[in-house]
Short mmCIF file of C-alpha atoms in Angstrom, two decimals:
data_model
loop_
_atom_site.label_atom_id
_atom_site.label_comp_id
_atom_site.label_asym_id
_atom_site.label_seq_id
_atom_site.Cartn_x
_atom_site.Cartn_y
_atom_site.Cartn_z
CA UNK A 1 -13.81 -16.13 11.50
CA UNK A 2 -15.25 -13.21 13.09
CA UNK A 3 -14.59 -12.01 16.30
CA UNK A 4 -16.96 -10.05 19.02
CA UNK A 5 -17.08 -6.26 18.75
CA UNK A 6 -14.67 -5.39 21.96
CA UNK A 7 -11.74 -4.14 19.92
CA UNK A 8 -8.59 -3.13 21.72
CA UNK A 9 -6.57 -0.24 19.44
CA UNK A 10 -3.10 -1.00 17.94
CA UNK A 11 -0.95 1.84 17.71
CA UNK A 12 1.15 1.46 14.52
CA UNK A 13 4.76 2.79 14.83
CA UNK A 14 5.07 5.33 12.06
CA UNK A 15 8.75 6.25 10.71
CA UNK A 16 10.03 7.99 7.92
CA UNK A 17 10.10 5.52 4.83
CA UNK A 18 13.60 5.50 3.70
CA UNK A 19 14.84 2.57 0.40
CA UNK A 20 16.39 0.23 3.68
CA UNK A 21 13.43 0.05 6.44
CA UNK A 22 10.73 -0.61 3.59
CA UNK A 23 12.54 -3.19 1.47
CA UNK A 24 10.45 -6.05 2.90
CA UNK A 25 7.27 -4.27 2.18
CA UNK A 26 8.02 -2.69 -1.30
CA UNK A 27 10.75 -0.70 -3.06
CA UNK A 28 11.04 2.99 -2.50
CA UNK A 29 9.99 5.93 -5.64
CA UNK A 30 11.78 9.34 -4.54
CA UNK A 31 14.72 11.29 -6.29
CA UNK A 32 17.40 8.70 -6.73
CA UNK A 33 17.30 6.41 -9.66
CA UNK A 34 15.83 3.06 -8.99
CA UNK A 35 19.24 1.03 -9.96
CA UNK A 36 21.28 3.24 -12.30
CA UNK A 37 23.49 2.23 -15.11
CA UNK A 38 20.99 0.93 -17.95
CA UNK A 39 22.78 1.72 -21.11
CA UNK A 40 20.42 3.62 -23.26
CA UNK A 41 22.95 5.64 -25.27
CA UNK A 42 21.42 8.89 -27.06
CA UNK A 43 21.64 11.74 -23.95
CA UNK A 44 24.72 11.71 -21.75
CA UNK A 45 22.58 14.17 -19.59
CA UNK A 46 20.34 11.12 -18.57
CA UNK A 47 21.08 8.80 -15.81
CA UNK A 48 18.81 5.53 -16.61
CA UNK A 49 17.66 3.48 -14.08
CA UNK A 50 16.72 -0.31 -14.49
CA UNK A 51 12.72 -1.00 -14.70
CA UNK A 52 11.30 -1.11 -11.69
CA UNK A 53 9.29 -4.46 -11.74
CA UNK A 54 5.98 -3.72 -12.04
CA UNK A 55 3.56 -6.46 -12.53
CA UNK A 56 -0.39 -7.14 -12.76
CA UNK A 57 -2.90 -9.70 -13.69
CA UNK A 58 -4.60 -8.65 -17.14
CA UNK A 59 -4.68 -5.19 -17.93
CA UNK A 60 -2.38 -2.28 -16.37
CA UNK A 61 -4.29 0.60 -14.92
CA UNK A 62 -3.12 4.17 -13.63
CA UNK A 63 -4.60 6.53 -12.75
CA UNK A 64 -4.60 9.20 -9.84
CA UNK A 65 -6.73 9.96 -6.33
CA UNK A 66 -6.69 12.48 -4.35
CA UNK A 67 -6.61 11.87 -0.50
CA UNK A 68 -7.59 14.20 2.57
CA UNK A 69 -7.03 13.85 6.08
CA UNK A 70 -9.40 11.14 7.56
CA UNK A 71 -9.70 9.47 10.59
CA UNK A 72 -6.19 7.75 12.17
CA UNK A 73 -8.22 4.54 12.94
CA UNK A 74 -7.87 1.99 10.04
CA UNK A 75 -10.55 -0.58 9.19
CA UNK A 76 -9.75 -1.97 5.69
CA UNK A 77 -6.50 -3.92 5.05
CA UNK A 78 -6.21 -5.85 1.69
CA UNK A 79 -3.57 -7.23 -0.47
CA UNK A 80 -2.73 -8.45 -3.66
CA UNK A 81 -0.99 -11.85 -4.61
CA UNK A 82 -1.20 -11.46 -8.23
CA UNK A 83 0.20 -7.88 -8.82
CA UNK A 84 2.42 -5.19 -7.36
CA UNK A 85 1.15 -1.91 -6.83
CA UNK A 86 2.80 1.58 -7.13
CA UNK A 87 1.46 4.61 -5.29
CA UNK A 88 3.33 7.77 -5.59
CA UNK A 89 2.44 11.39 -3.68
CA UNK A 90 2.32 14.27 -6.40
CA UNK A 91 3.31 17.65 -5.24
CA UNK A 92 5.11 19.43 -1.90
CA UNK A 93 2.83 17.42 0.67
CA UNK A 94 3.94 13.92 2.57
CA UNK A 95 1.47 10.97 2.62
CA UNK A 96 1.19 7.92 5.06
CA UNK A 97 0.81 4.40 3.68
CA UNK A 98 0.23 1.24 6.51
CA UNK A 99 1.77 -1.84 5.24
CA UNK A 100 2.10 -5.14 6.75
CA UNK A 101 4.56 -7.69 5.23
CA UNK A 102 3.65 -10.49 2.98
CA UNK A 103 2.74 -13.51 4.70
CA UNK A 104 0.04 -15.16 2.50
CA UNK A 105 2.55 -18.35 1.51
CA UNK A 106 1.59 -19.38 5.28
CA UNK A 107 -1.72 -19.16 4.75
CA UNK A 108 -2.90 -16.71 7.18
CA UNK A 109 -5.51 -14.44 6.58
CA UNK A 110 -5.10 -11.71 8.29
CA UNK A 111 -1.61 -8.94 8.62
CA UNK A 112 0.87 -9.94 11.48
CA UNK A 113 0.47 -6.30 14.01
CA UNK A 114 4.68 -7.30 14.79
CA UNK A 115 4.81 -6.29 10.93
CA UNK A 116 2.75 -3.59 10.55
CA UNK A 117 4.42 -0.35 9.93
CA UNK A 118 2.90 3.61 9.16
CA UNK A 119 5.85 4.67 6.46
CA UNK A 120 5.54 8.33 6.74
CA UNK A 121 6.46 9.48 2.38
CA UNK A 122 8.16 12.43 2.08
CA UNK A 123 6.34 14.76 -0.57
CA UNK A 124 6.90 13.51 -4.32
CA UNK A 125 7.90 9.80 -3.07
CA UNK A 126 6.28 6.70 -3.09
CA UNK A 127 6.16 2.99 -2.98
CA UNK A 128 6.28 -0.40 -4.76
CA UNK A 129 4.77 -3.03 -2.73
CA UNK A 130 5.65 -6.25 -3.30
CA UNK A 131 2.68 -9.10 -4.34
CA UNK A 132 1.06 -9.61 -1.07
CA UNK A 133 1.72 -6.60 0.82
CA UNK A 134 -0.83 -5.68 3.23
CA UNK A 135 -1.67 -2.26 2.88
CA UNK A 136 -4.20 0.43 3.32
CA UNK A 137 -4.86 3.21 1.11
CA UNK A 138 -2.86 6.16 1.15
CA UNK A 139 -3.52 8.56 4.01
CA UNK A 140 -3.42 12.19 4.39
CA UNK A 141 -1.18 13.90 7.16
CA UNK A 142 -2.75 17.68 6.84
CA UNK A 143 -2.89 19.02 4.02
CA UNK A 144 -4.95 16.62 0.96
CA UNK A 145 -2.13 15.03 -1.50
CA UNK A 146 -2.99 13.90 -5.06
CA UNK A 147 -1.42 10.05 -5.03
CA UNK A 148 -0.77 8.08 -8.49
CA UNK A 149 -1.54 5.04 -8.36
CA UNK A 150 -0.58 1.85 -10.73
CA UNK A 151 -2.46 -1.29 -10.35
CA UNK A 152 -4.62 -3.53 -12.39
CA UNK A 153 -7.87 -3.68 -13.76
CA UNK A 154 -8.99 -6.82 -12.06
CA UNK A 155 -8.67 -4.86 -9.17
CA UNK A 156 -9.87 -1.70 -9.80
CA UNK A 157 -13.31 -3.27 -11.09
CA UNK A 158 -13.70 -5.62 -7.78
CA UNK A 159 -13.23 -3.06 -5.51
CA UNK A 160 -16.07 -1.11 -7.91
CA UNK A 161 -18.39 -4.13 -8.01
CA UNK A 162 -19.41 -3.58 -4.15
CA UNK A 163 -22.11 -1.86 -3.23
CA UNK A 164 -20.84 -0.36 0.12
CA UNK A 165 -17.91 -0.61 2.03
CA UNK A 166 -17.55 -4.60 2.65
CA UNK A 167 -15.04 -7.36 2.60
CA UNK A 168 -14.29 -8.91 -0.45
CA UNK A 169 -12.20 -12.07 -1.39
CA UNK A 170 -12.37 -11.45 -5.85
CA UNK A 171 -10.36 -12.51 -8.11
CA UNK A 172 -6.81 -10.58 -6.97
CA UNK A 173 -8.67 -8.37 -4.15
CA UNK A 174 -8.60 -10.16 -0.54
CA UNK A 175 -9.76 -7.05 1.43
CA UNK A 176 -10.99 -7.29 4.98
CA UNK A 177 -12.14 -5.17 8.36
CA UNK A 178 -9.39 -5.67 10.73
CA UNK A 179 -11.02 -4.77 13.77
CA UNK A 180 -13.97 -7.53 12.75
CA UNK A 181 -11.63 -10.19 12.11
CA UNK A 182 -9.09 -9.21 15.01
CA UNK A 183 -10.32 -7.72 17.79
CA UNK A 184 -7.88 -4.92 17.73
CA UNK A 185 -8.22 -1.73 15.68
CA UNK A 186 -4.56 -0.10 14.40
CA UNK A 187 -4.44 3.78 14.99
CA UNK A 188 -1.47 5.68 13.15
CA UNK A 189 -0.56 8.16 16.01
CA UNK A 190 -0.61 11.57 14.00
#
C-alpha cells in the first residue's frame, strides 16, 4: 500500500565493507581467496579457492556498467529470491552498494531501515548478495567506477521490459520506490 507524499529522510550508516560486517547481506570479492584449499593440482604457484555459490533462475548473464556519482537520495530498492547476484568495482576507485537483509520468508514487502546498511567497497572489491538481499544499484563516491555485474537473464529482461522508471513485481524482479511505499527516503551521507 502506498503511503502520502510527506517523506521523512533516513540516513543510512555507511562503513567500510569488510568479509565479517557483510556476511548477512552477501559474501565479500576483494584480494583474499574466497575459501582456499581446493585441490586442483597442476601449478603450485596457485592458491584455489572453493566456488563461490553463485546461482540464477534460467540463464547466467554478465556483463559490466559503468556508474557516476548521482544523487545520495535512494528511491529504488529491489531484490531477488531466485538468484544471487555478484557486483564487483573494476579499477583504483571505491563504490557504495545499500543493502538491506533478507527478510522475504516473513513476508514483508518492503527492507527493514534497522537493516539497512551503505557498505562503502574498497576499489577492485565487491559483493555476493545472498537470494533476497535488498539492494540498490551500485553507487558512485567521486570519481565514475566500471562495476561487473553477474545476474540472470530473467532479470536483466524485466527490468528492460519497463518503459520508465516504475515498480515492478516480474518473474524474479520485486523492485519498488521506497519513499512511496514508506514514507521515509534513505540518504547515504557522502
Amino acid at each position: 500500500m502506498l503511503v502520502p507524499e510527506e517523506k521523512s529522510i533516513f540516513p543510512v550508516p555507511i562503513v567500510d565493507a569488510t568479509a565479517d560486517n557483510i556476511k548477512d547481506y552477501g559474501v565479500m570479492i576483494g584480494a583474499d581467496v574466497h575459501r582456499p584449499g581446493l585441490a586442483i593440482p597442476f601449478y603450485a604457484s596457485v592458491e584455489e579457492g572453493q566456488n563461490l555459490e553463485f546461482s540464477y533462475h534460467g540463464r547466467a548473464v554478465v556483463r559490466t556498467a559503468r556508474i557516476s556519482k548521482r544523487s545520495s537520495d535512494l528511491i529504488w530498492f529491489e531484490r531477488h529470491t531466485r538468484m544471487t547476484q555478484i557486483f564487483i568495482g573494476l579499477g583504483d576507485q571505491p563504490f557504495v552498494m545499500v543493502l538491506a537483509r533478507p527478510n522475504h520468508e516473513s513476508g514483508r514487502d518492503v527492507p527493514d531501515f534497522a537493516d539497512m546498511v551503505a557498505f562503502r567497497m574498497p576499489a577492485g572489491h565487491g559483493v555476493m548478495i545472498h537470494k533476497g538481499t535488498w539492494h540498490d544499484f551500485p553507487m558512485a563516491i567521486d570519481k565514475p567506477v566500471t562495476v561487473f555485474t553477474a545476474n540472470s537473464e530473467e532479470v536483466v529482461n524485466a527490468l528492460c521490459a519497463v518503459p520508465g522508471p516504475q515498480e515492478i513485481d516480474n518473474g524474479d524482479v520485486f523492485k519498488i520506490n521506497i519513499a512511496a511505499r514508506t514514507g521515509r527516503t534513505p540518504r547515504v551521507p557522502f
